[in-house]
mmCIF file with all atom_site columns, C-alpha atoms in Angstrom:
data_model
loop_
_atom_site.group_PDB
_atom_site.id
_atom_site.type_symbol
_atom_site.label_atom_id
_atom_site.label_alt_id
_atom_site.label_comp_id
_atom_site.label_asym_id
_atom_site.label_entity_id
_atom_site.label_seq_id
_atom_site.pdbx_PDB_ins_code
_atom_site.Cartn_x
_atom_site.Cartn_y
_atom_site.Cartn_z
_atom_site.occupancy
_atom_site.B_iso_or_equiv
_atom_site.pdbx_formal_charge
_atom_site.auth_seq_id
_atom_site.auth_comp_id
_atom_site.auth_asym_id
_atom_site.auth_atom_id
_atom_site.pdbx_PDB_model_num
ATOM 1   C CA . MET A 1 1   ? 0.000  0.000  0.000   1.00 42.00 ? 15  MET A CA 1
ATOM 2   C CA . ASN A 1 2   ? 2.807  2.459  0.872   1.00 42.00 ? 16  ASN A CA 1
ATOM 3   C CA . LYS A 1 3   ? 4.480  1.896  -2.504  1.00 39.00 ? 17  LYS A CA 1
ATOM 4   C CA . LEU A 1 4   ? 1.225  2.603  -4.358  1.00 35.00 ? 18  LEU A CA 1
ATOM 5   C CA . MET A 1 5   ? 0.646  5.771  -2.339  1.00 34.00 ? 19  MET A CA 1
ATOM 6   C CA . ALA A 1 6   ? 4.160  6.944  -3.193  1.00 34.00 ? 20  ALA A CA 1
ATOM 7   C CA . ILE A 1 7   ? 3.482  6.398  -6.908  1.00 33.00 ? 21  ILE A CA 1
ATOM 8   C CA . ALA A 1 8   ? 0.213  8.334  -6.626  1.00 32.00 ? 22  ALA A CA 1
ATOM 9   C CA . THR A 1 9   ? 2.013  11.239 -4.950  1.00 31.00 ? 23  THR A CA 1
ATOM 10  C CA . VAL A 1 10  ? 4.598  11.388 -7.737  1.00 34.00 ? 24  VAL A CA 1
ATOM 11  C CA . LEU A 1 11  ? 1.866  11.359 -10.394 1.00 36.00 ? 25  LEU A CA 1
ATOM 12  C CA . VAL A 1 12  ? -0.090 14.158 -8.730  1.00 36.00 ? 26  VAL A CA 1
ATOM 13  C CA . LEU A 1 13  ? 2.957  16.326 -8.038  1.00 37.00 ? 27  LEU A CA 1
ATOM 14  C CA . GLY A 1 14  ? 4.202  15.794 -11.587 1.00 41.00 ? 28  GLY A CA 1
ATOM 15  C CA . ALA A 1 15  ? 0.962  16.917 -13.204 1.00 43.00 ? 29  ALA A CA 1
ATOM 16  C CA . GLY A 1 16  ? 1.737  19.595 -15.772 1.00 47.00 ? 30  GLY A CA 1
ATOM 17  C CA . ALA A 1 17  ? 5.506  19.265 -15.367 1.00 53.00 ? 31  ALA A CA 1
ATOM 18  C CA . ALA A 1 18  ? 7.628  18.456 -18.405 1.00 61.00 ? 32  ALA A CA 1
ATOM 19  C CA . GLN A 1 19  ? 8.801  14.855 -18.594 1.00 61.00 ? 33  GLN A CA 1
ATOM 20  C CA . GLY A 1 20  ? 12.039 13.661 -20.172 1.00 62.00 ? 34  GLY A CA 1
ATOM 21  C CA . GLY A 1 21  ? 15.230 15.326 -21.322 1.00 91.00 ? 35  GLY A CA 1
ATOM 22  C CA . LEU A 1 22  ? 15.016 15.692 -25.086 1.00 96.00 ? 36  LEU A CA 1
ATOM 23  C CA . LEU A 1 23  ? 18.018 17.977 -25.638 1.00 95.00 ? 37  LEU A CA 1
ATOM 24  C CA . ASN A 1 24  ? 21.420 16.667 -26.570 1.00 95.00 ? 38  ASN A CA 1
ATOM 25  C CA . ASP A 1 25  ? 24.080 18.432 -24.477 1.00 96.00 ? 39  ASP A CA 1
ATOM 26  C CA . GLY A 1 26  ? 21.820 20.738 -22.473 1.00 96.00 ? 40  GLY A CA 1
ATOM 27  C CA . GLU A 1 27  ? 24.944 21.910 -20.591 1.00 96.00 ? 41  GLU A CA 1
ATOM 28  C CA . PHE A 1 28  ? 26.741 23.061 -23.782 1.00 96.00 ? 42  PHE A CA 1
ATOM 29  C CA . ASP A 1 29  ? 29.799 20.946 -22.882 1.00 94.00 ? 43  ASP A CA 1
ATOM 30  C CA . GLN A 1 30  ? 30.288 19.775 -26.470 1.00 93.00 ? 44  GLN A CA 1
ATOM 31  C CA . GLY A 1 31  ? 29.201 22.979 -28.214 1.00 88.00 ? 45  GLY A CA 1
ATOM 32  C CA . GLU A 1 32  ? 28.929 22.517 -31.952 1.00 92.00 ? 46  GLU A CA 1
ATOM 33  C CA . THR A 1 33  ? 28.730 18.721 -31.713 1.00 94.00 ? 47  THR A CA 1
ATOM 34  C CA . PHE A 1 34  ? 24.984 19.050 -31.086 1.00 96.00 ? 48  PHE A CA 1
ATOM 35  C CA . TRP A 1 35  ? 24.282 22.780 -31.383 1.00 97.00 ? 49  TRP A CA 1
ATOM 36  C CA . GLY A 1 36  ? 24.398 25.108 -34.368 1.00 97.00 ? 50  GLY A CA 1
ATOM 37  C CA . LYS A 1 37  ? 25.186 28.824 -34.142 1.00 98.00 ? 51  LYS A CA 1
ATOM 38  C CA . PHE A 1 38  ? 24.928 31.976 -36.230 1.00 98.00 ? 52  PHE A CA 1
ATOM 39  C CA . GLY A 1 39  ? 25.969 35.623 -36.035 1.00 98.00 ? 53  GLY A CA 1
ATOM 40  C CA . ASN A 1 40  ? 27.591 36.887 -32.831 1.00 97.00 ? 54  ASN A CA 1
ATOM 41  C CA . ALA A 1 41  ? 26.956 33.753 -30.760 1.00 98.00 ? 55  ALA A CA 1
ATOM 42  C CA . ASP A 1 42  ? 29.410 31.043 -29.765 1.00 97.00 ? 56  ASP A CA 1
ATOM 43  C CA . PHE A 1 43  ? 30.183 28.276 -27.261 1.00 97.00 ? 57  PHE A CA 1
ATOM 44  C CA . ASN A 1 44  ? 32.748 29.067 -24.569 1.00 95.00 ? 58  ASN A CA 1
ATOM 45  C CA . ASP A 1 45  ? 33.907 28.306 -21.023 1.00 94.00 ? 59  ASP A CA 1
ATOM 46  C CA . PHE A 1 46  ? 34.974 31.732 -19.750 1.00 89.00 ? 60  PHE A CA 1
ATOM 47  C CA . PHE A 1 47  ? 33.852 31.108 -16.165 1.00 87.00 ? 61  PHE A CA 1
ATOM 48  C CA . GLY A 1 48  ? 36.254 28.584 -14.683 1.00 85.00 ? 62  GLY A CA 1
ATOM 49  C CA . GLY A 1 49  ? 35.568 25.861 -17.199 1.00 85.00 ? 63  GLY A CA 1
ATOM 50  C CA . ASP A 1 50  ? 31.764 26.204 -16.924 1.00 92.00 ? 64  ASP A CA 1
ATOM 51  C CA . ALA A 1 51  ? 30.660 25.659 -20.549 1.00 96.00 ? 65  ALA A CA 1
ATOM 52  C CA . HIS A 1 52  ? 27.928 27.875 -21.970 1.00 97.00 ? 66  HIS A CA 1
ATOM 53  C CA . ALA A 1 53  ? 26.381 29.478 -25.032 1.00 97.00 ? 67  ALA A CA 1
ATOM 54  C CA . SER A 1 54  ? 27.536 33.103 -25.407 1.00 97.00 ? 68  SER A CA 1
ATOM 55  C CA . PHE A 1 55  ? 25.558 35.997 -26.924 1.00 97.00 ? 69  PHE A CA 1
ATOM 56  C CA . PHE A 1 56  ? 27.777 38.990 -27.670 1.00 96.00 ? 70  PHE A CA 1
ATOM 57  C CA . ALA A 1 57  ? 25.694 42.175 -27.667 1.00 93.00 ? 71  ALA A CA 1
ATOM 58  C CA . ASP A 1 58  ? 28.741 44.379 -27.076 1.00 91.00 ? 72  ASP A CA 1
ATOM 59  C CA . GLY A 1 59  ? 28.721 45.719 -30.646 1.00 91.00 ? 73  GLY A CA 1
ATOM 60  C CA . THR A 1 60  ? 26.066 47.971 -32.139 1.00 92.00 ? 74  THR A CA 1
ATOM 61  C CA . GLY A 1 61  ? 23.842 45.932 -34.456 1.00 93.00 ? 75  GLY A CA 1
ATOM 62  C CA . ASN A 1 62  ? 25.140 42.566 -33.248 1.00 95.00 ? 76  ASN A CA 1
ATOM 63  C CA . PHE A 1 63  ? 22.796 39.582 -33.562 1.00 97.00 ? 77  PHE A CA 1
ATOM 64  C CA . GLY A 1 64  ? 23.051 35.819 -33.317 1.00 98.00 ? 78  GLY A CA 1
ATOM 65  C CA . GLY A 1 65  ? 21.798 32.633 -31.781 1.00 98.00 ? 79  GLY A CA 1
ATOM 66  C CA . VAL A 1 66  ? 22.167 28.935 -31.104 1.00 98.00 ? 80  VAL A CA 1
ATOM 67  C CA . PHE A 1 67  ? 19.820 26.101 -32.022 1.00 98.00 ? 81  PHE A CA 1
ATOM 68  C CA . GLN A 1 68  ? 19.601 22.313 -32.086 1.00 97.00 ? 82  GLN A CA 1
ATOM 69  C CA . LEU A 1 69  ? 18.571 20.215 -35.102 1.00 93.00 ? 83  LEU A CA 1
ATOM 70  C CA . GLY A 1 70  ? 17.220 16.693 -35.469 1.00 93.00 ? 84  GLY A CA 1
ATOM 71  C CA . LEU A 1 71  ? 14.814 16.489 -32.517 1.00 97.00 ? 85  LEU A CA 1
ATOM 72  C CA . ALA A 1 72  ? 11.715 14.535 -33.532 1.00 96.00 ? 86  ALA A CA 1
ATOM 73  C CA . ALA A 1 73  ? 8.346  16.169 -32.847 1.00 97.00 ? 87  ALA A CA 1
ATOM 74  C CA . THR A 1 74  ? 4.790  14.877 -32.587 1.00 96.00 ? 88  THR A CA 1
ATOM 75  C CA . PRO A 1 75  ? 2.039  17.256 -33.772 1.00 97.00 ? 89  PRO A CA 1
ATOM 76  C CA . GLY A 1 76  ? -0.277 18.317 -30.943 1.00 97.00 ? 90  GLY A CA 1
ATOM 77  C CA . THR A 1 77  ? 2.298  17.544 -28.254 1.00 97.00 ? 91  THR A CA 1
ATOM 78  C CA . ILE A 1 78  ? 3.037  20.286 -25.735 1.00 97.00 ? 92  ILE A CA 1
ATOM 79  C CA . TYR A 1 79  ? 6.760  20.913 -25.258 1.00 97.00 ? 93  TYR A CA 1
ATOM 80  C CA . SER A 1 80  ? 8.410  22.860 -22.461 1.00 97.00 ? 94  SER A CA 1
ATOM 81  C CA . PHE A 1 81  ? 11.709 24.643 -23.160 1.00 97.00 ? 95  PHE A CA 1
ATOM 82  C CA . SER A 1 82  ? 13.642 26.135 -20.243 1.00 96.00 ? 96  SER A CA 1
ATOM 83  C CA . LEU A 1 83  ? 16.786 28.174 -19.848 1.00 95.00 ? 97  LEU A CA 1
ATOM 84  C CA . ASP A 1 84  ? 17.803 26.921 -16.422 1.00 94.00 ? 98  ASP A CA 1
ATOM 85  C CA . ASN A 1 85  ? 20.911 28.954 -15.641 1.00 95.00 ? 99  ASN A CA 1
ATOM 86  C CA . VAL A 1 86  ? 21.404 32.304 -17.391 1.00 95.00 ? 100 VAL A CA 1
ATOM 87  C CA . ARG A 1 87  ? 23.745 35.260 -16.808 1.00 94.00 ? 101 ARG A CA 1
ATOM 88  C CA . ILE A 1 88  ? 22.747 38.582 -18.357 1.00 93.00 ? 102 ILE A CA 1
ATOM 89  C CA . GLU A 1 89  ? 25.255 41.366 -17.801 1.00 90.00 ? 103 GLU A CA 1
ATOM 90  C CA . SER A 1 90  ? 23.871 44.682 -16.554 1.00 85.00 ? 104 SER A CA 1
ATOM 91  C CA . ASN A 1 91  ? 24.832 46.548 -19.730 1.00 86.00 ? 105 ASN A CA 1
ATOM 92  C CA . PHE A 1 92  ? 23.136 44.052 -22.093 1.00 88.00 ? 106 PHE A CA 1
ATOM 93  C CA . ASN A 1 93  ? 20.889 46.082 -24.407 1.00 87.00 ? 107 ASN A CA 1
ATOM 94  C CA . ALA A 1 94  ? 19.362 43.938 -27.151 1.00 90.00 ? 108 ALA A CA 1
ATOM 95  C CA . ASP A 1 95  ? 16.225 41.957 -27.941 1.00 91.00 ? 109 ASP A CA 1
ATOM 96  C CA . PHE A 1 96  ? 16.718 38.526 -26.332 1.00 94.00 ? 110 PHE A CA 1
ATOM 97  C CA . ARG A 1 97  ? 14.363 35.645 -27.139 1.00 95.00 ? 111 ARG A CA 1
ATOM 98  C CA . PHE A 1 98  ? 14.103 31.882 -26.841 1.00 97.00 ? 112 PHE A CA 1
ATOM 99  C CA . GLY A 1 99  ? 11.571 29.343 -27.961 1.00 97.00 ? 113 GLY A CA 1
ATOM 100 C CA . LEU A 1 100 ? 10.631 26.529 -30.304 1.00 98.00 ? 114 LEU A CA 1
ATOM 101 C CA . GLU A 1 101 ? 10.370 26.296 -34.063 1.00 98.00 ? 115 GLU A CA 1
ATOM 102 C CA . TYR A 1 102 ? 8.576  23.491 -35.894 1.00 98.00 ? 116 TYR A CA 1
ATOM 103 C CA . TYR A 1 103 ? 9.741  21.951 -39.162 1.00 98.00 ? 117 TYR A CA 1
ATOM 104 C CA . ALA A 1 104 ? 8.443  19.473 -41.745 1.00 98.00 ? 118 ALA A CA 1
ATOM 105 C CA . ALA A 1 105 ? 10.059 16.088 -42.438 1.00 97.00 ? 119 ALA A CA 1
ATOM 106 C CA . ASP A 1 106 ? 12.875 17.711 -44.456 1.00 96.00 ? 120 ASP A CA 1
ATOM 107 C CA . ASP A 1 107 ? 13.938 19.600 -41.248 1.00 94.00 ? 121 ASP A CA 1
ATOM 108 C CA . SER A 1 108 ? 14.230 22.794 -43.318 1.00 94.00 ? 122 SER A CA 1
ATOM 109 C CA . THR A 1 109 ? 10.631 23.833 -44.126 1.00 97.00 ? 123 THR A CA 1
ATOM 110 C CA . LYS A 1 110 ? 9.472  25.931 -41.181 1.00 97.00 ? 124 LYS A CA 1
ATOM 111 C CA . LEU A 1 111 ? 5.825  25.365 -40.228 1.00 98.00 ? 125 LEU A CA 1
ATOM 112 C CA . GLY A 1 112 ? 5.592  27.627 -37.188 1.00 97.00 ? 126 GLY A CA 1
ATOM 113 C CA . GLU A 1 113 ? 7.292  29.000 -34.097 1.00 97.00 ? 127 GLU A CA 1
ATOM 114 C CA . THR A 1 114 ? 6.625  30.213 -30.571 1.00 96.00 ? 128 THR A CA 1
ATOM 115 C CA . LEU A 1 115 ? 9.217  32.629 -29.188 1.00 95.00 ? 129 LEU A CA 1
ATOM 116 C CA . SER A 1 116 ? 9.274  34.178 -25.719 1.00 93.00 ? 130 SER A CA 1
ATOM 117 C CA . PHE A 1 117 ? 10.732 37.654 -25.271 1.00 90.00 ? 131 PHE A CA 1
ATOM 118 C CA . ILE A 1 118 ? 13.040 38.459 -22.339 1.00 85.00 ? 132 ILE A CA 1
ATOM 119 C CA . ASP A 1 119 ? 12.880 42.221 -21.841 1.00 69.00 ? 133 ASP A CA 1
ATOM 120 C CA . THR A 1 120 ? 16.451 43.374 -21.292 1.00 64.00 ? 134 THR A CA 1
ATOM 121 C CA . SER A 1 121 ? 16.412 46.475 -23.461 1.00 54.00 ? 135 SER A CA 1
ATOM 122 C CA . ASP A 1 122 ? 14.584 49.067 -21.355 1.00 53.00 ? 136 ASP A CA 1
ATOM 123 C CA . PRO A 1 123 ? 15.550 49.616 -17.693 1.00 50.00 ? 137 PRO A CA 1
ATOM 124 C CA . SER A 1 124 ? 12.291 51.513 -17.097 1.00 50.00 ? 138 SER A CA 1
ATOM 125 C CA . ASP A 1 125 ? 10.427 48.244 -17.751 1.00 50.00 ? 139 ASP A CA 1
ATOM 126 C CA . GLY A 1 126 ? 12.414 46.417 -15.082 1.00 52.00 ? 140 GLY A CA 1
ATOM 127 C CA . LEU A 1 127 ? 15.731 45.353 -16.578 1.00 56.00 ? 141 LEU A CA 1
ATOM 128 C CA . VAL A 1 128 ? 16.218 41.620 -16.255 1.00 75.00 ? 142 VAL A CA 1
ATOM 129 C CA . THR A 1 129 ? 19.912 41.097 -15.510 1.00 81.00 ? 143 THR A CA 1
ATOM 130 C CA . GLY A 1 130 ? 22.004 39.078 -13.083 1.00 86.00 ? 144 GLY A CA 1
ATOM 131 C CA . ASP A 1 131 ? 23.239 35.549 -12.474 1.00 90.00 ? 145 ASP A CA 1
ATOM 132 C CA . ARG A 1 132 ? 21.423 32.233 -12.202 1.00 92.00 ? 146 ARG A CA 1
ATOM 133 C CA . LEU A 1 133 ? 18.297 33.524 -13.903 1.00 92.00 ? 147 LEU A CA 1
ATOM 134 C CA . SER A 1 134 ? 15.798 31.047 -15.329 1.00 92.00 ? 148 SER A CA 1
ATOM 135 C CA . PHE A 1 135 ? 13.093 31.326 -17.968 1.00 93.00 ? 149 PHE A CA 1
ATOM 136 C CA . SER A 1 136 ? 10.646 28.790 -19.382 1.00 94.00 ? 150 SER A CA 1
ATOM 137 C CA . MET A 1 137 ? 7.950  28.558 -22.016 1.00 96.00 ? 151 MET A CA 1
ATOM 138 C CA . GLU A 1 138 ? 5.525  25.994 -23.420 1.00 97.00 ? 152 GLU A CA 1
ATOM 139 C CA . ALA A 1 139 ? 4.265  25.510 -26.967 1.00 96.00 ? 153 ALA A CA 1
ATOM 140 C CA . THR A 1 140 ? 2.209  22.975 -28.903 1.00 97.00 ? 154 THR A CA 1
ATOM 141 C CA . ALA A 1 141 ? 3.705  21.347 -32.002 1.00 97.00 ? 155 ALA A CA 1
ATOM 142 C CA . VAL A 1 142 ? 1.786  22.448 -35.096 1.00 97.00 ? 156 VAL A CA 1
ATOM 143 C CA . ALA A 1 143 ? 0.111  20.102 -37.583 1.00 97.00 ? 157 ALA A CA 1
ATOM 144 C CA . GLY A 1 144 ? 2.610  18.380 -39.863 1.00 97.00 ? 158 GLY A CA 1
ATOM 145 C CA . ALA A 1 145 ? 5.587  19.010 -37.544 1.00 98.00 ? 159 ALA A CA 1
ATOM 146 C CA . ALA A 1 146 ? 8.209  16.274 -37.734 1.00 98.00 ? 160 ALA A CA 1
ATOM 147 C CA . PHE A 1 147 ? 10.966 18.181 -35.910 1.00 98.00 ? 161 PHE A CA 1
ATOM 148 C CA . VAL A 1 148 ? 11.091 20.624 -33.024 1.00 97.00 ? 162 VAL A CA 1
ATOM 149 C CA . ARG A 1 149 ? 13.999 23.087 -32.964 1.00 98.00 ? 163 ARG A CA 1
ATOM 150 C CA . PRO A 1 150 ? 14.897 24.869 -29.710 1.00 98.00 ? 164 PRO A CA 1
ATOM 151 C CA . ILE A 1 151 ? 16.460 28.263 -30.387 1.00 98.00 ? 165 ILE A CA 1
ATOM 152 C CA . ILE A 1 152 ? 17.978 31.065 -28.287 1.00 98.00 ? 166 ILE A CA 1
ATOM 153 C CA . LEU A 1 153 ? 18.709 34.323 -30.109 1.00 97.00 ? 167 LEU A CA 1
ATOM 154 C CA . PHE A 1 154 ? 19.240 38.064 -29.859 1.00 96.00 ? 168 PHE A CA 1
ATOM 155 C CA . ASP A 1 155 ? 19.297 41.030 -32.236 1.00 95.00 ? 169 ASP A CA 1
ATOM 156 C CA . ASN A 1 156 ? 19.009 44.830 -32.351 1.00 92.00 ? 170 ASN A CA 1
ATOM 157 C CA . ALA A 1 157 ? 22.023 45.335 -30.082 1.00 92.00 ? 171 ALA A CA 1
ATOM 158 C CA . ALA A 1 158 ? 22.205 49.012 -29.119 1.00 89.00 ? 172 ALA A CA 1
ATOM 159 C CA . PRO A 1 159 ? 25.331 51.070 -28.389 1.00 84.00 ? 173 PRO A CA 1
ATOM 160 C CA . VAL A 1 160 ? 26.857 50.288 -24.979 1.00 80.00 ? 174 VAL A CA 1
ATOM 161 C CA . SER A 1 161 ? 29.128 52.261 -22.677 1.00 75.00 ? 175 SER A CA 1
ATOM 162 C CA . SER A 1 162 ? 31.415 49.327 -21.802 1.00 71.00 ? 176 SER A CA 1
ATOM 163 C CA . SER A 1 163 ? 32.436 45.986 -23.237 1.00 72.00 ? 177 SER A CA 1
ATOM 164 C CA . GLN A 1 164 ? 30.460 43.992 -20.668 1.00 78.00 ? 178 GLN A CA 1
ATOM 165 C CA . ALA A 1 165 ? 27.171 43.706 -22.532 1.00 88.00 ? 179 ALA A CA 1
ATOM 166 C CA . ASN A 1 166 ? 26.685 40.002 -23.093 1.00 93.00 ? 180 ASN A CA 1
ATOM 167 C CA . ALA A 1 167 ? 24.427 37.125 -22.076 1.00 95.00 ? 181 ALA A CA 1
ATOM 168 C CA . PHE A 1 168 ? 25.365 33.527 -21.314 1.00 96.00 ? 182 PHE A CA 1
ATOM 169 C CA . VAL A 1 169 ? 23.227 30.379 -21.032 1.00 97.00 ? 183 VAL A CA 1
ATOM 170 C CA . PHE A 1 170 ? 24.838 27.626 -18.953 1.00 97.00 ? 184 PHE A CA 1
ATOM 171 C CA . SER A 1 171 ? 22.077 25.035 -19.129 1.00 96.00 ? 185 SER A CA 1
ATOM 172 C CA . ALA A 1 172 ? 18.822 24.432 -20.955 1.00 97.00 ? 186 ALA A CA 1
ATOM 173 C CA . SER A 1 173 ? 16.227 21.670 -21.019 1.00 97.00 ? 187 SER A CA 1
ATOM 174 C CA . LEU A 1 174 ? 13.450 20.464 -23.301 1.00 97.00 ? 188 LEU A CA 1
ATOM 175 C CA . GLY A 1 175 ? 10.677 18.083 -22.312 1.00 97.00 ? 189 GLY A CA 1
ATOM 176 C CA . VAL A 1 176 ? 7.147  16.950 -23.066 1.00 97.00 ? 190 VAL A CA 1
ATOM 177 C CA . VAL A 1 177 ? 4.288  18.210 -20.900 1.00 95.00 ? 191 VAL A CA 1
ATOM 178 C CA . PRO A 1 178 ? 1.917  15.306 -20.141 1.00 90.00 ? 192 PRO A CA 1
ATOM 179 C CA . SER A 1 179 ? -1.608 15.867 -21.401 1.00 77.00 ? 193 SER A CA 1
ATOM 180 C CA . PRO A 1 180 ? -4.502 15.762 -18.888 1.00 73.00 ? 194 PRO A CA 1
ATOM 181 C CA . ALA A 1 181 ? -5.764 12.599 -20.617 1.00 58.00 ? 195 ALA A CA 1
ATOM 182 C CA . THR A 1 182 ? -2.425 10.834 -20.051 1.00 49.00 ? 196 THR A CA 1
ATOM 183 C CA . LEU A 1 183 ? -2.416 11.811 -16.385 1.00 47.00 ? 197 LEU A CA 1
ATOM 184 C CA . SER A 1 184 ? -6.052 10.654 -15.967 1.00 48.00 ? 198 SER A CA 1
ATOM 185 C CA . LEU A 1 185 ? -5.246 7.251  -17.478 1.00 50.00 ? 199 LEU A CA 1
ATOM 186 C CA . GLY A 1 186 ? -2.273 6.867  -15.147 1.00 51.00 ? 200 GLY A CA 1
ATOM 187 C CA . LEU A 1 187 ? -4.305 7.724  -12.069 1.00 50.00 ? 201 LEU A CA 1
ATOM 188 C CA . ALA A 1 188 ? -7.177 5.448  -13.171 1.00 52.00 ? 202 ALA A CA 1
ATOM 189 C CA . GLY A 1 189 ? -4.741 2.544  -13.540 1.00 56.00 ? 203 GLY A CA 1
ATOM 190 C CA . LEU A 1 190 ? -3.291 3.287  -10.124 1.00 51.00 ? 204 LEU A CA 1
ATOM 191 C CA . ALA A 1 191 ? -6.761 3.313  -8.548  1.00 55.00 ? 205 ALA A CA 1
ATOM 192 C CA . ALA A 1 192 ? -7.577 -0.053 -10.158 1.00 55.00 ? 206 ALA A CA 1
ATOM 193 C CA . ALA A 1 193 ? -4.314 -1.549 -8.869  1.00 53.00 ? 207 ALA A CA 1
ATOM 194 C CA . THR A 1 194 ? -5.095 -0.254 -5.369  1.00 53.00 ? 208 THR A CA 1
ATOM 195 C CA . ARG A 1 195 ? -8.560 -1.842 -5.438  1.00 54.00 ? 209 ARG A CA 1
ATOM 196 C CA . ARG A 1 196 ? -7.102 -5.192 -6.588  1.00 57.00 ? 210 ARG A CA 1
ATOM 197 C CA . ARG A 1 197 ? -4.459 -5.095 -3.854  1.00 56.00 ? 211 ARG A CA 1
ATOM 198 C CA . ARG A 1 198 ? -7.077 -4.532 -1.163  1.00 53.00 ? 212 ARG A CA 1
#
């Protein structure tokens, strides 16, 4: 009985939480082995060997991003993408976004996207800077999607007064959010097992 109650507790507490680690190298340890990059973005380990994706907004007009290819998607599935450990320097002044793009079976025909905006460009709006920040978003894979592509990007870098105007992502995660129907089936099966055990 105690074991069944423990399983029930895990199911209830996990309701709505993303399940499974779908990213390859969510810690950016292997950089371009699994991740692509463009513009003024790169993979580095500036902070005592702590690997990360770097976004260099210290030049006017800079832009860039990182992304991961080849992750299979299921249309209608809800995915959760999180930036779990982010450093945004106080002078960062650019449009910073992250999210999910959906592609057809050729992994090049874009079918849709959901991007979340991190407001770092206007201190009067409450500048989001500092260490160990985290951000997350959820999106549903569009019809026909065969691949989901996590992406982190910035653009519209404005002039800065010092060279410290960058952002760094140390870890990210991608998972599937269980649907209410899946959770209901799991709880129904647990209830049936409890009745049989009694």
